[in-house]
Short mmCIF file of C-alpha atoms in Angstrom, two decimals:
data_model
loop_
_atom_site.label_atom_id
_atom_site.label_comp_id
_atom_site.label_asym_id
_atom_site.label_seq_id
_atom_site.Cartn_x
_atom_site.Cartn_y
_atom_site.Cartn_z
CA MET A 1 116.69 172.19 156.53
CA PRO A 2 117.60 171.79 152.74
CA ALA A 3 114.65 172.77 150.14
CA ALA A 4 115.77 170.00 147.65
CA TRP A 5 112.18 168.33 147.98
CA LEU A 6 110.50 171.68 146.55
CA THR A 7 109.40 171.43 142.95
CA PRO A 8 110.69 173.84 140.39
CA SER A 9 107.97 176.32 139.46
CA ALA A 10 106.06 176.17 136.16
CA ARG A 11 105.24 179.02 133.95
CA SER A 12 102.33 177.32 132.44
CA PRO A 13 100.07 174.39 133.10
CA GLY A 14 102.35 171.51 131.76
CA LEU A 15 104.47 168.70 133.09
CA ARG A 16 107.98 170.40 132.91
CA GLY A 17 109.48 170.62 136.20
CA TRP A 18 107.17 167.97 137.93
CA PRO A 19 108.65 165.19 140.32
CA CYS A 20 109.44 162.11 138.33
CA TRP A 21 106.90 159.82 140.31
CA THR A 22 104.10 162.38 139.64
CA VAL A 23 105.15 162.37 135.89
CA LEU A 24 105.21 158.52 135.77
CA GLY A 25 102.08 158.32 137.75
CA LEU A 26 100.13 160.49 135.01
CA ALA A 27 101.92 158.78 132.19
CA ALA A 28 100.68 155.23 133.39
CA TRP A 29 97.37 156.66 133.66
CA LEU A 30 97.24 158.28 130.22
CA ALA A 31 98.87 154.90 128.81
CA GLY A 32 95.23 153.37 129.24
CA LEU A 33 93.98 155.84 126.92
CA PRO A 34 93.42 155.41 123.07
CA ALA A 35 96.52 156.78 121.32
CA TRP A 36 94.52 158.43 118.60
CA GLY A 37 95.28 162.30 118.47
CA LEU A 38 92.97 164.88 117.80
CA ASP A 39 92.83 168.50 117.26
CA LEU A 40 89.82 170.96 117.34
CA GLN A 41 89.57 170.96 113.31
CA GLN A 42 89.50 167.17 112.92
CA ALA A 43 86.85 166.81 115.80
CA TYR A 44 84.53 169.31 114.03
CA GLU A 45 85.05 167.43 110.79
CA ALA A 46 84.27 164.25 112.49
CA ALA A 47 81.29 165.52 114.50
CA ARG A 48 79.62 167.07 111.11
CA GLU A 49 79.45 163.34 109.97
CA HIS A 50 78.83 161.42 113.11
CA ASP A 51 76.89 163.66 115.48
CA ALA A 52 73.45 162.60 115.78
CA THR A 53 71.73 166.14 116.32
CA ALA A 54 73.60 167.02 113.24
CA ARG A 55 72.29 164.31 111.11
CA ALA A 56 68.95 164.78 112.07
CA ALA A 57 68.87 168.61 111.32
CA TYR A 58 70.17 167.28 107.80
CA ALA A 59 67.20 164.99 107.47
CA ALA A 60 64.85 167.34 108.72
CA ALA A 61 66.15 169.94 105.70
CA GLU A 62 65.77 167.34 103.33
CA ALA A 63 62.22 166.59 104.32
CA ALA A 64 61.32 170.44 104.09
CA ARG A 65 62.85 170.89 100.88
CA GLU A 66 59.98 168.41 99.56
CA ARG A 67 57.45 171.03 100.42
CA LEU A 68 58.20 173.05 97.25
CA PRO A 69 57.48 170.29 94.57
CA GLN A 70 54.42 169.09 96.71
CA ALA A 71 53.05 172.63 96.59
CA ARG A 72 53.92 173.20 92.72
CA ALA A 73 52.40 169.70 92.12
CA GLN A 74 49.08 171.10 93.40
CA LEU A 75 48.87 173.80 90.38
CA LEU A 76 49.93 170.98 87.79
CA PRO A 77 47.18 168.78 85.99
CA ASN A 78 45.96 165.81 87.99
CA ILE A 79 45.22 162.78 86.00
CA ALA A 80 43.34 159.90 87.34
CA PHE A 81 41.83 156.70 86.07
CA SER A 82 39.01 154.60 87.57
CA ALA A 83 37.60 151.36 86.61
CA GLY A 84 34.84 148.91 87.75
CA ARG A 85 33.08 145.75 87.00
CA ASN A 86 29.92 144.52 88.61
CA ARG A 87 27.56 141.61 88.80
CA ASN A 88 23.79 142.75 88.38
CA ASP A 89 20.72 140.89 89.47
CA LEU A 90 17.99 143.05 88.00
CA SER A 91 14.05 142.37 88.81
CA ARG A 92 11.56 144.02 86.48
CA GLU A 93 7.70 143.80 86.40
CA GLN A 94 5.42 144.86 83.37
CA SER A 95 1.72 145.29 83.70
CA GLY A 96 1.91 144.13 87.30
CA LEU A 97 3.55 140.77 86.08
CA PRO A 98 7.41 139.77 86.88
CA LEU A 99 9.81 139.16 83.91
CA ALA A 100 12.39 136.63 84.34
CA GLU A 101 15.70 138.20 83.98
CA ALA A 102 18.97 136.55 83.93
CA PRO A 103 21.99 138.04 85.97
CA TYR A 104 24.38 140.23 83.67
CA TYR A 105 27.71 141.85 84.32
CA SER A 106 28.32 145.83 83.67
CA PHE A 107 31.65 147.87 83.84
CA ASN A 108 32.97 151.19 83.38
CA GLN A 109 36.38 152.93 82.82
CA THR A 110 36.83 156.75 83.27
CA LEU A 111 40.01 158.76 82.58
CA GLN A 112 39.83 162.19 83.97
CA LEU A 113 42.32 165.18 83.77
CA ARG A 114 41.69 168.23 86.07
CA GLN A 115 43.62 171.42 85.65
CA PRO A 116 43.12 174.18 88.51
CA ILE A 117 42.65 177.52 86.69
CA TYR A 118 41.86 179.48 89.88
CA ARG A 119 42.52 178.35 93.11
CA ARG A 120 43.78 181.05 95.60
CA PRO A 121 44.73 178.77 98.62
CA LEU A 122 46.98 176.62 96.33
CA LEU A 123 48.69 179.87 94.74
CA LEU A 124 49.51 181.20 98.33
CA ALA A 125 50.64 177.57 99.39
CA LEU A 126 53.48 177.61 96.72
CA GLU A 127 54.64 180.91 97.91
CA GLN A 128 54.42 179.42 101.62
CA ALA A 129 56.37 176.49 100.71
CA SER A 130 59.32 178.56 99.50
CA HIS A 131 59.36 180.67 102.94
CA LEU A 132 59.02 177.01 105.01
CA VAL A 133 62.09 175.60 102.59
CA ALA A 134 64.01 178.94 103.57
CA ASP A 135 63.17 178.47 107.36
CA ALA A 136 64.70 174.97 107.07
CA GLU A 137 67.77 175.92 105.39
CA ALA A 138 68.26 178.60 107.98
CA THR A 139 67.45 176.29 110.63
CA LEU A 140 70.14 173.84 109.38
CA GLU A 141 72.68 176.56 109.16
CA GLN A 142 71.91 177.34 112.73
CA GLU A 143 72.43 173.62 113.73
CA ARG A 144 75.93 173.86 111.87
CA GLN A 145 76.52 176.86 113.95
CA ASN A 146 75.72 175.11 117.29
CA LEU A 147 77.57 172.02 116.24
CA GLY A 148 80.63 174.35 116.11
CA VAL A 149 79.82 175.71 119.39
CA ARG A 150 79.20 172.34 121.01
CA VAL A 151 82.34 170.93 119.53
CA ALA A 152 84.43 173.58 120.64
CA GLY A 153 82.98 173.81 124.03
CA ALA A 154 83.69 169.85 124.76
CA TYR A 155 87.11 170.08 123.26
CA LEU A 156 88.02 173.21 125.40
CA GLU A 157 86.19 171.49 128.53
CA ALA A 158 88.53 168.34 127.76
CA LEU A 159 91.55 170.38 128.01
CA LEU A 160 90.40 172.13 131.15
CA ALA A 161 89.75 168.90 132.79
CA GLN A 162 93.22 167.50 131.83
CA ASP A 163 94.81 170.63 133.09
CA GLN A 164 93.00 170.43 136.27
CA LEU A 165 94.05 166.98 136.74
CA GLU A 166 97.85 167.85 136.01
CA LEU A 167 97.56 170.58 138.65
CA VAL A 168 95.89 168.23 141.20
CA LEU A 169 98.63 165.61 140.76
CA ARG A 170 101.27 168.32 140.84
CA GLN A 171 99.75 169.65 144.25
CA HIS A 172 99.68 165.73 145.42
CA ALA A 173 103.44 165.93 144.77
CA PHE A 174 103.83 169.19 146.93
CA THR A 175 101.83 167.78 149.72
CA LEU A 176 103.51 164.53 149.84
CA ALA A 177 106.94 166.10 150.01
CA TYR A 178 105.95 168.49 152.61
CA LEU A 179 104.28 165.73 154.79
CA ASP A 180 107.85 163.51 154.26
CA ALA A 181 109.68 166.84 155.39
CA ALA A 182 107.34 167.58 158.46
CA ARG A 183 108.03 163.77 159.61
CA LYS A 184 111.40 164.35 159.30
CA ALA A 185 111.52 167.54 161.16
CA LEU A 186 109.69 166.01 164.01
CA VAL A 187 112.17 163.32 164.23
CA ALA A 188 114.97 165.66 164.17
CA GLY A 189 113.33 167.43 166.92
CA SER A 190 112.86 170.70 165.08
CA GLY A 191 109.17 170.17 163.81
CA THR A 192 105.76 169.99 165.27
CA ARG A 193 102.89 167.34 165.19
CA THR A 194 100.63 170.34 163.73
CA ASP A 195 102.68 170.43 160.51
CA ILE A 196 102.13 166.84 159.91
CA ASP A 197 98.41 166.98 160.69
CA GLU A 198 98.24 169.85 158.37
CA ALA A 199 99.91 168.37 155.51
CA GLN A 200 97.91 165.06 156.07
CA ALA A 201 94.51 166.76 156.14
CA ARG A 202 95.89 168.35 152.73
CA LEU A 203 96.85 164.91 151.20
CA ASP A 204 93.45 163.37 152.11
CA LEU A 205 91.48 166.19 150.42
CA ASN A 206 93.96 166.13 147.49
CA LEU A 207 92.97 162.45 146.95
CA ALA A 208 89.31 163.16 146.67
CA GLN A 209 90.13 166.02 144.29
CA GLN A 210 91.98 163.57 142.28
CA LEU A 211 89.00 161.32 141.89
CA GLU A 212 86.88 163.98 140.74
CA ALA A 213 89.44 165.41 138.33
CA ARG A 214 89.84 161.87 136.86
CA GLN A 215 86.11 161.48 136.54
CA GLN A 216 85.72 164.79 134.94
CA VAL A 217 88.44 163.85 132.37
CA ASP A 218 86.69 160.82 131.48
CA TYR A 219 83.46 162.52 131.37
CA THR A 220 84.60 165.17 128.96
CA ARG A 221 86.62 162.68 126.69
CA ARG A 222 83.57 160.45 126.45
CA GLN A 223 81.18 163.58 125.33
CA LEU A 224 83.82 164.30 122.62
CA GLU A 225 83.80 160.67 121.66
CA SER A 226 80.00 160.68 121.41
CA MET A 227 80.13 163.67 119.10
CA THR A 228 83.09 162.54 116.75
CA GLY A 229 82.50 158.97 116.82
CA GLN A 230 86.19 158.22 117.28
CA PRO A 231 88.22 157.19 120.31
CA VAL A 232 89.83 160.45 121.75
CA GLY A 233 93.80 160.09 122.80
CA GLU A 234 95.96 162.91 123.04
CA LEU A 235 94.43 166.37 122.65
CA ALA A 236 96.36 169.35 121.01
CA PRO A 237 96.51 171.86 123.84
CA VAL A 238 96.33 175.69 123.42
CA ASP A 239 99.90 177.21 122.80
CA PRO A 240 100.05 180.49 125.06
CA GLN A 241 102.92 181.32 122.25
CA ARG A 242 100.42 181.15 119.28
CA LEU A 243 97.12 182.51 121.25
CA ALA A 244 96.30 185.80 119.78
CA LEU A 245 94.66 188.05 122.51
CA ALA A 246 92.77 190.68 120.36
CA ALA A 247 89.49 192.47 120.73
CA PRO A 248 86.68 191.22 118.30
CA GLN A 249 86.45 192.63 114.71
CA PRO A 250 84.49 194.79 114.05
CA ALA A 251 85.21 196.32 117.39
CA ALA A 252 81.84 198.00 117.83
CA LEU A 253 78.98 196.02 119.35
CA GLU A 254 76.54 197.89 117.11
CA ASP A 255 78.33 196.30 113.96
CA TRP A 256 77.77 192.82 115.44
CA LEU A 257 74.25 193.49 116.23
CA ALA A 258 73.71 194.77 112.57
CA LEU A 259 75.52 191.58 111.28
CA ALA A 260 73.43 189.31 113.18
CA GLU A 261 70.10 191.07 112.02
CA SER A 262 71.15 190.44 108.71
CA VAL A 263 72.80 186.91 108.60
CA SER A 264 71.95 185.43 111.75
CA PRO A 265 70.25 181.96 110.65
CA GLU A 266 68.26 182.04 114.03
CA LEU A 267 66.48 185.25 112.90
CA LEU A 268 66.36 184.37 109.01
CA ALA A 269 64.53 181.16 110.32
CA LEU A 270 61.95 183.09 112.30
CA LYS A 271 61.37 185.74 109.54
CA SER A 272 60.79 182.78 107.22
CA ARG A 273 58.29 181.44 109.67
CA LEU A 274 56.62 184.85 110.11
CA GLU A 275 55.92 185.27 106.34
CA ALA A 276 54.72 181.92 106.28
CA ALA A 277 52.22 182.59 108.91
CA ARG A 278 51.11 185.70 107.20
CA LEU A 279 50.55 183.64 103.76
CA GLU A 280 48.60 181.21 106.16
CA ILE A 281 46.09 184.01 106.78
CA GLY A 282 45.59 184.23 102.92
CA LYS A 283 45.22 180.83 102.21
CA ALA A 284 42.32 180.75 105.14
CA GLN A 285 40.51 184.03 103.49
CA GLY A 286 40.86 181.88 100.17
CA ALA A 287 38.33 179.38 101.62
CA HIS A 288 35.59 182.17 100.55
CA HIS A 289 36.93 182.35 97.26
CA PRO A 290 35.43 180.36 94.30
CA THR A 291 37.63 177.77 92.49
CA LEU A 292 37.58 177.02 88.76
CA ASP A 293 38.85 173.86 87.13
CA ALA A 294 39.07 172.80 83.52
CA VAL A 295 37.90 169.12 83.23
CA LEU A 296 38.62 166.52 80.24
CA GLN A 297 37.05 163.16 80.73
CA VAL A 298 36.72 160.22 78.77
CA THR A 299 34.06 157.34 80.16
CA ARG A 300 33.54 154.02 78.72
CA SER A 301 30.72 151.86 79.97
CA ALA A 302 28.57 148.68 79.14
CA SER A 303 25.44 147.30 80.47
CA GLU A 304 25.21 150.32 82.81
CA ASN A 305 21.50 151.20 81.68
CA VAL A 306 18.93 149.07 83.44
CA THR A 307 16.52 149.65 80.45
CA THR A 308 18.64 148.25 77.90
CA PRO A 309 21.16 146.28 79.58
CA GLU A 310 23.35 145.10 76.44
CA SER A 311 24.27 148.55 75.57
CA SER A 312 27.55 150.45 75.94
CA TYR A 313 28.61 153.94 75.85
CA LEU A 314 31.57 156.01 75.16
CA ASN A 315 31.25 159.45 76.64
CA ARG A 316 33.69 162.31 75.90
CA MET A 317 33.43 165.44 78.00
CA VAL A 318 35.53 168.87 77.98
CA GLY A 319 34.28 171.83 80.16
CA LEU A 320 34.71 174.12 83.03
CA GLN A 321 33.91 173.31 86.70
CA LEU A 322 33.06 176.16 89.14
CA ASN A 323 32.70 175.86 92.88
CA LEU A 324 31.53 178.58 95.11
CA PRO A 325 31.32 178.04 98.80
CA LEU A 326 28.36 179.55 100.27
CA TYR A 327 28.11 178.61 104.06
CA ALA A 328 30.28 176.04 106.12
CA GLY A 329 28.96 176.73 109.56
CA GLY A 330 31.48 179.44 110.37
CA TYR A 331 34.51 177.13 109.88
CA ALA A 332 36.23 179.37 107.38
CA SER A 333 36.10 182.51 109.78
CA SER A 334 37.33 180.56 112.67
CA VAL A 335 40.30 179.32 110.59
CA VAL A 336 40.97 183.01 109.48
CA ARG A 337 41.07 184.14 113.23
CA GLN A 338 43.23 181.02 114.12
CA ALA A 339 45.76 182.11 111.28
CA VAL A 340 45.88 185.79 112.54
CA ALA A 341 46.65 184.86 115.95
CA GLU A 342 49.37 182.33 114.55
CA SER A 343 50.73 185.42 112.77
CA LYS A 344 50.94 187.42 115.99
CA ARG A 345 52.70 184.69 117.74
CA ALA A 346 55.27 184.54 115.04
CA GLU A 347 55.92 188.27 115.04
CA GLU A 348 56.21 188.27 119.10
CA THR A 349 58.39 185.41 118.75
CA LEU A 350 60.81 187.05 116.07
CA GLU A 351 60.93 190.10 118.43
CA ALA A 352 61.65 188.14 121.50
CA ALA A 353 64.51 186.35 119.67
CA ARG A 354 66.05 189.46 118.40
CA ARG A 355 66.25 190.97 121.85
CA ASP A 356 67.58 187.73 123.33
CA LEU A 357 69.95 187.52 120.35
CA GLY A 358 71.30 191.15 121.30
CA LEU A 359 71.80 190.29 124.88
CA ARG A 360 73.67 186.95 124.14
CA LEU A 361 75.96 189.09 121.59
CA GLN A 362 76.62 191.71 124.17
CA ARG A 363 77.66 189.02 126.77
CA GLU A 364 79.80 186.97 124.24
CA PHE A 365 81.36 190.59 122.81
CA ARG A 366 82.25 191.32 126.37
CA GLY A 367 83.67 187.91 127.16
CA VAL A 368 86.17 188.65 124.56
CA THR A 369 86.96 191.97 125.05
CA GLU A 370 87.22 191.55 128.60
CA GLY A 371 88.43 188.10 128.30
CA VAL A 372 91.66 189.60 126.84
CA LEU A 373 92.32 191.65 129.79
CA LYS A 374 91.55 188.83 132.29
CA VAL A 375 93.86 186.74 130.53
CA ARG A 376 96.72 189.28 130.65
CA ALA A 377 95.93 189.82 134.16
CA LEU A 378 96.29 186.43 135.08
CA GLU A 379 99.49 186.09 133.19
CA GLN A 380 100.82 188.82 135.37
CA ALA A 381 99.23 186.82 138.44
CA VAL A 382 101.01 183.68 137.65
CA ARG A 383 104.26 185.63 137.35
CA SER A 384 103.81 187.02 140.84
CA ALA A 385 102.67 183.71 142.14
CA GLU A 386 106.02 182.23 140.77
CA GLN A 387 108.19 185.09 142.14
CA LEU A 388 106.26 184.70 145.57
CA VAL A 389 107.32 180.66 145.33
CA LYS A 390 110.98 181.73 144.84
CA SER A 391 110.96 184.29 147.58
CA SER A 392 109.42 181.88 149.99
CA ARG A 393 112.04 178.92 149.35
CA ARG A 394 114.69 181.71 150.08
CA SER A 395 113.10 182.80 153.25
CA PHE A 396 112.49 179.24 154.23
CA GLU A 397 116.35 178.37 153.64
CA ALA A 398 117.08 181.62 155.71
CA GLY A 399 114.86 180.39 158.28
CA SER A 400 112.33 183.29 158.30
CA ARG A 401 109.53 180.97 156.76
CA ASN A 402 108.38 177.60 157.55
CA MET A 403 107.56 174.86 155.06
CA LEU A 404 103.71 175.72 155.53
CA ASP A 405 104.38 179.14 153.70
CA VAL A 406 106.06 177.36 150.95
CA LEU A 407 103.29 175.23 150.39
CA ASN A 408 100.90 177.91 150.50
CA ALA A 409 102.87 179.75 148.01
CA GLU A 410 102.88 176.76 145.66
CA GLN A 411 99.31 176.20 146.28
CA GLN A 412 98.55 179.86 145.37
CA GLN A 413 100.56 179.46 142.12
CA GLN A 414 98.58 176.32 140.98
CA THR A 415 95.41 178.27 141.70
CA ALA A 416 96.64 181.08 139.31
CA LEU A 417 97.45 178.46 136.56
CA ARG A 418 94.05 177.25 137.04
CA ASP A 419 92.46 180.35 136.90
CA LEU A 420 94.64 181.47 133.87
CA ALA A 421 93.58 178.16 131.77
CA GLN A 422 89.82 178.69 132.68
CA ALA A 423 90.10 182.10 131.37
CA ARG A 424 91.96 181.39 128.18
CA TYR A 425 89.63 178.50 127.40
CA LEU A 426 86.60 180.94 128.03
CA TYR A 427 87.94 183.62 125.81
CA LEU A 428 88.26 181.07 122.87
CA LEU A 429 84.91 179.77 123.49
CA SER A 430 83.47 183.31 123.65
CA ARG A 431 85.06 184.01 119.98
CA VAL A 432 83.42 181.05 118.59
CA ARG A 433 80.07 181.78 120.23
CA LEU A 434 80.38 185.47 118.90
CA GLN A 435 80.67 184.51 115.48
CA ALA A 436 78.05 181.95 115.78
CA LEU A 437 75.67 184.30 117.12
CA ALA A 438 76.37 186.72 114.24
CA GLY A 439 76.10 184.04 111.62
CA THR A 440 79.36 183.90 110.15
CA ASP A 441 80.84 180.47 108.87
CA PRO A 442 81.45 178.15 111.58
CA SER A 443 84.42 176.55 109.78
CA ALA A 444 86.33 179.72 109.82
CA ALA A 445 85.98 180.26 113.40
CA ILE A 446 87.17 176.65 114.42
CA SER A 447 89.91 177.02 111.98
CA GLN A 448 91.06 180.16 113.70
CA VAL A 449 90.90 178.71 117.08
CA ASN A 450 92.71 175.47 115.70
CA GLY A 451 95.48 177.74 114.82
CA TRP A 452 96.19 178.66 118.27
CA LEU A 453 96.57 174.96 119.43
CA ALA A 454 100.20 173.36 119.79
CA PRO A 455 101.13 171.10 116.60
CA ARG A 456 100.88 167.42 117.92
#
């Protein structure tokens, strides 16, 4: 039986060499998608402006920056003005006899300036505010790192879903052609009913796989759209010829750990929180300290003396005000113990994060180093599968193989192509994650991966 129905093999997950009906079917499905093209760099830039999580992080940083001027304001002069006007009904007696008095009005106006001279909690609060602002800035940088990882993950996941759909459609074409050939062989008397049933069973399973693959494509595109705020059409795929399979630089895991220890925004944020918690202990202990303020006050009043209601006063006062706490029922001591416990919690949280970061760095470091070996091994597996397809076709034409053997060889090739695509995307994502964990510029990592995509 001629083998003209067999589809030429492919060297990479693409549409070249597909049956014309498969290409037309996929083209018709893609025609319903928006025509706006997108690469990884554009997706990242759009997500920085649109992603709700990123915008929330920016707003949180803006709010935290106000802690510094608020703490500084507590050490600056405080000026207040108060005024009051009252109606007074005064009753008086003299020698046991009531005296008639008419109601009268009184008023007072006070302008006061208070300048803190010594308030230990306020001094520590200013230093604490600087650490809290540093925490917010590091947290914002960490969110920028996370945004790059999330966008890269969503983009590569969308590419993988698209590749899987292409492979499923290609497998559908192989199976459909095999079913047609099996039916013709049965009519000609050289085939069996088992061949037809085998092909039909695979075709039915493939239809379910198509549905799942289309749903995954739709989901991953919508996920990317929710981050970028723009419709997603054609995605720039990974170009195997451009893709650089190289070990991470620096090449030693210890160097990455040292880099993360010094510049990782996650650790920097936790270090700032620890310093703020330690200063909170000093603030709590400052409740036992005296406070000293300079006070300047001018008071103007009239009819506020019940003895001489018609009198008026202008009082100018300059002085120092000392406040010495003596006993508060144990409240201050309790606050100190609470602050010590919070400081211990912040210290242990930092240590736990440092250990967890080391484990994650090791995982992503191995994901890059071993990903290079895995991609190269799967590239060889694809070449071997391609050779198996060619050999199976020749054996089929010679009569030593049946059509099921050829179909199994084709399916093995598609599985190898799928695994190769997954390995490439995981390698790229591991590179982005590794650089994000180490605290390097996320834009540089995104730009590097974007340079490995095919030009649109």
